[in-house]
Coordinates of C-alpha atoms in Angstrom, one line a residue:
X741 CA -234.4 143.6 -30.7
X742 CA -231.2 141.8 -32.6
X743 CA -231.8 138.8 -31.1
X744 CA -235.3 139.2 -32.4
X745 CA -234.3 140.0 -35.9
X746 CA -232.0 136.9 -36.3
X747 CA -234.4 134.8 -35.3
X748 CA -236.7 135.6 -37.4
X749 CA -234.4 136.1 -40.3
X750 CA -232.9 132.7 -39.7
X751 CA -236.7 131.4 -40.1
X752 CA -237.1 133.5 -43.5
X753 CA -233.9 132.3 -44.1
X754 CA -235.1 128.3 -44.2
X755 CA -237.9 129.3 -45.4
X756 CA -236.3 131.0 -49.3
X757 CA -233.6 127.8 -48.6
X758 CA -236.3 125.5 -48.9
X759 CA -238.1 127.0 -51.9
X760 CA -234.9 126.8 -54.0
X761 CA -233.4 123.5 -52.8
X762 CA -236.6 122.1 -53.5
X763 CA -236.6 122.3 -57.6
X764 CA -233.2 121.1 -57.3
X765 CA -233.6 117.7 -56.0
X766 CA -237.1 117.6 -58.0
X767 CA -234.9 118.1 -61.2
X768 CA -232.2 116.1 -60.3
X769 CA -234.2 113.0 -59.8
X770 CA -236.4 113.6 -62.7
X771 CA -233.4 112.8 -64.8
X772 CA -231.9 114.6 -67.8
X773 CA -234.4 113.3 -70.5
X774 CA -237.3 116.1 -70.9
X775 CA -240.0 113.8 -73.2
X776 CA -239.4 111.0 -70.5
X777 CA -238.6 112.7 -67.2
X778 CA -239.3 111.1 -64.2
X779 CA -242.2 112.7 -62.1
X780 CA -242.9 109.9 -59.9
X781 CA -239.8 109.4 -57.8
X782 CA -239.5 113.5 -56.6
X783 CA -242.9 113.2 -55.8
X784 CA -242.4 110.7 -53.7
X785 CA -239.2 112.0 -52.6
X786 CA -241.4 115.5 -51.3
X787 CA -244.0 113.1 -49.7
X788 CA -240.8 111.4 -47.7
X789 CA -239.3 114.7 -46.4
X790 CA -242.8 116.0 -46.0
X791 CA -243.7 112.9 -43.0
X792 CA -240.3 113.4 -42.3
X793 CA -241.3 116.9 -41.2
X794 CA -243.9 116.2 -39.3
X795 CA -242.3 113.7 -37.0
X796 CA -240.2 116.4 -36.3
X797 CA -242.3 119.0 -35.4
X798 CA -244.5 116.7 -33.3
X799 CA -241.3 115.0 -31.1
X800 CA -239.2 118.2 -30.9
X801 CA -241.1 121.1 -31.9
X802 CA -241.5 123.1 -28.6
X803 CA -244.3 125.9 -27.5
X804 CA -242.7 129.4 -28.2
X805 CA -244.7 131.3 -26.3
X806 CA -244.7 131.5 -22.0
X807 CA -247.8 130.7 -20.6
X808 CA -248.4 134.3 -19.5
X809 CA -248.5 135.2 -23.3
X810 CA -251.0 131.8 -23.7
X811 CA -253.6 132.8 -21.1
X812 CA -253.6 136.4 -22.5
X813 CA -253.7 135.0 -25.7
X814 CA -256.7 132.9 -25.0
X815 CA -258.6 135.6 -23.4
X816 CA -259.0 137.4 -26.4
X817 CA -261.7 137.3 -28.6
X818 CA -261.3 134.5 -31.6
X819 CA -260.7 136.7 -34.8
X820 CA -261.7 135.2 -38.5
X821 CA -258.9 135.2 -41.2
X822 CA -260.1 138.5 -42.6
X823 CA -259.8 140.3 -39.4
X824 CA -256.4 138.9 -38.8
X825 CA -255.4 140.7 -42.5
X826 CA -257.1 143.8 -41.6
X827 CA -255.4 144.2 -38.2
X828 CA -251.9 142.9 -39.2
X829 CA -251.6 145.2 -42.3
X830 CA -253.1 148.4 -40.3
X831 CA -250.3 148.2 -38.2
X832 CA -247.5 150.8 -39.2
X833 CA -245.0 149.4 -41.2
X834 CA -246.3 146.3 -41.2
X835 CA -248.6 146.5 -44.3
X836 CA -245.9 148.0 -46.3
X837 CA -243.8 145.2 -45.2
X838 CA -245.7 142.4 -46.2
X839 CA -246.7 144.2 -49.4
X840 CA -243.2 144.1 -50.4
X841 CA -242.6 140.1 -49.2
X842 CA -245.4 139.5 -51.4
X843 CA -244.4 141.1 -54.4
X844 CA -240.3 139.9 -54.4
X845 CA -241.5 136.1 -53.6
X846 CA -243.7 136.7 -56.4
X847 CA -241.7 137.4 -58.8
X848 CA -239.0 135.0 -57.8
X849 CA -241.6 132.5 -57.5
X850 CA -241.9 133.5 -61.6
X851 CA -239.1 132.8 -62.3
X852 CA -239.1 129.4 -61.0
X853 CA -241.9 127.9 -62.5
X854 CA -240.7 129.2 -66.1
X855 CA -237.0 128.6 -66.0
X856 CA -237.3 124.9 -66.9
X857 CA -238.9 126.2 -70.5
X858 CA -237.0 129.0 -71.1
X859 CA -234.3 127.1 -70.5
X860 CA -235.6 124.1 -72.2
X861 CA -236.1 126.5 -75.2
X862 CA -232.8 128.6 -75.3
X863 CA -230.2 125.7 -73.8
X864 CA -232.0 122.9 -74.5
X865 CA -232.2 121.4 -71.0
X866 CA -234.0 118.9 -69.5
X867 CA -235.1 118.5 -65.5
X868 CA -231.9 117.7 -64.2
X869 CA -229.7 120.3 -66.0
X870 CA -231.9 122.5 -64.2
X871 CA -232.1 120.8 -60.9
X872 CA -228.3 121.1 -60.7
X873 CA -228.4 125.0 -61.5
X874 CA -230.7 125.2 -58.9
X875 CA -228.9 123.2 -56.5
X876 CA -226.4 125.7 -57.4
X877 CA -228.1 128.5 -57.0
X878 CA -229.2 126.8 -53.0
X879 CA -225.5 126.8 -52.8
X880 CA -224.8 130.5 -53.2
X881 CA -227.8 131.3 -51.2
X882 CA -227.1 129.0 -48.5
X883 CA -223.3 130.6 -48.4
X884 CA -225.4 133.8 -48.3
X885 CA -227.9 133.3 -45.6
X886 CA -225.3 131.3 -43.3
X887 CA -222.4 133.3 -43.1
X888 CA -223.0 137.0 -44.6
X889 CA -226.5 138.3 -44.2
X890 CA -225.3 139.0 -40.2
X891 CA -222.2 141.0 -41.3
X892 CA -224.4 142.9 -44.2
X893 CA -227.0 143.1 -41.3
X894 CA -224.6 145.0 -39.0
X895 CA -222.4 147.0 -41.5
X896 CA -225.7 148.1 -43.8
X897 CA -229.1 147.3 -41.8
X898 CA -232.1 145.4 -42.3
X899 CA -233.7 148.1 -44.7
X900 CA -230.9 148.9 -46.9
X901 CA -230.5 145.5 -47.2
X902 CA -234.4 145.4 -48.3
X903 CA -233.5 147.8 -51.2
X904 CA -230.2 146.5 -52.2
X905 CA -232.1 143.0 -52.7
X906 CA -234.6 143.8 -54.3
X907 CA -232.3 146.3 -56.9
X908 CA -230.4 142.8 -56.9
X909 CA -232.5 141.0 -58.5
X910 CA -234.1 143.5 -60.4
X911 CA -230.7 143.1 -62.2
X912 CA -230.6 139.3 -62.2
X913 CA -234.1 138.7 -63.7
X914 CA -233.4 141.6 -66.2
X915 CA -229.7 140.0 -67.4
X916 CA -231.2 136.2 -68.0
X917 CA -233.2 136.7 -71.1
X918 CA -229.3 138.3 -72.5
X919 CA -227.8 134.7 -70.8
X920 CA -226.5 132.8 -74.4
X921 CA -224.4 130.7 -72.2
X922 CA -223.7 128.8 -69.1
X923 CA -221.2 131.1 -68.0
X924 CA -223.2 134.1 -68.0
X925 CA -226.5 132.0 -67.2
X926 CA -224.6 131.2 -63.5
X927 CA -223.8 135.0 -63.1
X928 CA -227.6 135.8 -63.8
X929 CA -228.2 133.4 -61.5
X930 CA -225.9 134.4 -59.2
X931 CA -227.4 137.5 -58.7
X932 CA -231.1 137.0 -58.2
X933 CA -229.8 134.6 -55.3
X934 CA -227.7 137.1 -54.1
X935 CA -230.9 139.5 -54.1
X936 CA -233.7 137.0 -53.0
X937 CA -231.5 135.5 -50.3
X938 CA -230.7 139.0 -48.7
X939 CA -234.3 140.6 -49.1
X940 CA -236.6 137.5 -47.6
X941 CA -234.7 137.2 -43.5
X942 CA -234.6 141.5 -44.0
X943 CA -238.1 141.8 -44.7
X944 CA -239.2 139.3 -41.8
X945 CA -236.9 139.9 -39.5
X946 CA -238.6 144.3 -39.9
X947 CA -241.8 142.8 -39.8
X948 CA -240.9 141.0 -36.6
X949 CA -240.0 144.0 -34.8
X950 CA -243.4 145.9 -35.3
X951 CA -245.5 143.9 -33.5
X952 CA -245.1 142.9 -29.4
X953 CA -244.2 139.5 -28.5
X954 CA -248.0 138.8 -28.1
X955 CA -248.9 139.5 -31.4
X956 CA -245.8 137.9 -33.6
X957 CA -247.3 135.1 -34.8
X958 CA -250.0 136.4 -35.6
X959 CA -248.6 139.0 -37.7
X960 CA -246.1 136.6 -39.5
X961 CA -248.5 134.3 -40.2
X962 CA -250.4 136.6 -41.8
X963 CA -247.1 137.4 -44.1
X964 CA -246.8 133.9 -44.5
X965 CA -250.2 133.6 -46.0
X966 CA -249.3 136.6 -48.6
X967 CA -246.2 135.3 -49.4
X968 CA -247.8 131.4 -50.2
X969 CA -250.8 133.4 -52.5
X970 CA -247.6 135.5 -54.3
X971 CA -246.3 131.1 -54.6
X972 CA -249.8 131.2 -56.3
X973 CA -250.3 134.4 -58.7
X974 CA -247.3 134.7 -59.2
X975 CA -246.3 131.4 -61.6
X976 CA -249.8 131.9 -63.5
X977 CA -249.2 135.6 -63.8
X978 CA -245.3 134.6 -65.3
X979 CA -246.9 131.8 -67.3
X980 CA -249.0 134.4 -69.2
X981 CA -246.3 136.7 -70.2
X982 CA -244.3 133.7 -71.4
X983 CA -247.5 132.6 -73.8
X984 CA -248.4 135.8 -75.3
X985 CA -245.7 138.0 -75.2
X986 CA -242.5 136.0 -75.3
X987 CA -240.3 133.5 -73.1
X988 CA -238.5 136.3 -72.3
X989 CA -241.3 138.3 -71.0
X990 CA -241.8 136.9 -67.4
X991 CA -238.3 137.6 -66.4
X992 CA -238.9 141.5 -67.9
X993 CA -241.8 142.2 -66.0
X994 CA -239.9 140.8 -62.8
X995 CA -237.5 142.9 -63.4
X996 CA -239.8 146.0 -63.0
X997 CA -241.6 145.0 -60.6
X998 CA -238.6 144.9 -58.4
X999 CA -237.9 148.4 -59.6
X1000 CA -241.5 149.1 -58.4
X1001 CA -239.9 147.7 -54.6
X1002 CA -236.9 149.1 -54.8
X1003 CA -239.1 152.9 -55.0
X1004 CA -241.5 151.7 -52.6
X1005 CA -238.6 151.0 -50.2
X1006 CA -237.0 154.2 -50.7
X1007 CA -240.1 155.9 -50.1
X1008 CA -241.3 153.8 -47.1
X1009 CA -238.9 151.9 -45.1
X1010 CA -237.6 155.6 -43.9
X1011 CA -241.0 155.6 -41.7
X1012 CA -240.7 152.0 -40.0
X1013 CA -239.8 151.4 -36.7
X1014 CA -235.8 149.4 -36.8
X1015 CA -233.1 147.9 -34.3
X1016 CA -230.3 150.4 -33.2
X1017 CA -227.6 148.3 -35.1
X1018 CA -229.7 149.8 -38.9
X1019 CA -229.7 152.7 -40.3
X1020 CA -231.0 153.9 -43.4

């Protein structure tokens, strides 16, 4: 279970770092001028990186399931995506964990997509300044997920890290509207980066521990679909708050959602299966 937890945590960390590094690279490539930003170069860079990922997957990526498990799966009746969702969400603990992952990603995606508009109004920034800020966030996230998460898991356990990460993300989101200088904004973003960097791998590893090896792929696929949906709905929700309630409201709203995650986690995470090195 511990090795599986670390593996799934690493996968979740890679996705999280990618979503942080993407805006940073795009912003830096777009340039400092918010009026005449270069959006072509970031698009070409994204296409090139996608092509590299495709080639690497084709030549390097190996099948993770044994021949025996693949045979068992082939003999099972095929399920449509809706049935896979229902089955995954009905498994003990899995529905709660996927729901918490959805909400955390929903909030973070809303912050990412409205931040450039917020910083332009509050700080008079363009794409390049935002890119540098997200690069800073990415570095913090890489340091946390690359060297700190394993130690934190051993000390606190995944379930406690979920609560801790949700609380940190709530505090960081709440702090952004009150940032009136670069220093205070960097402080708020460090808290945001810490919260998202520990909650994401912790939830992914806990999801993987609720099912057997023959079900992990399907359940993790459902979880990834849920977080992808959050990256569609989160920006739309944050944009509506930005437009109709004011530029600070995506962050106030995000903080409120993460408080809800803390409450749901405290009430529900004690009931799920956890590895031996954790306690709550």
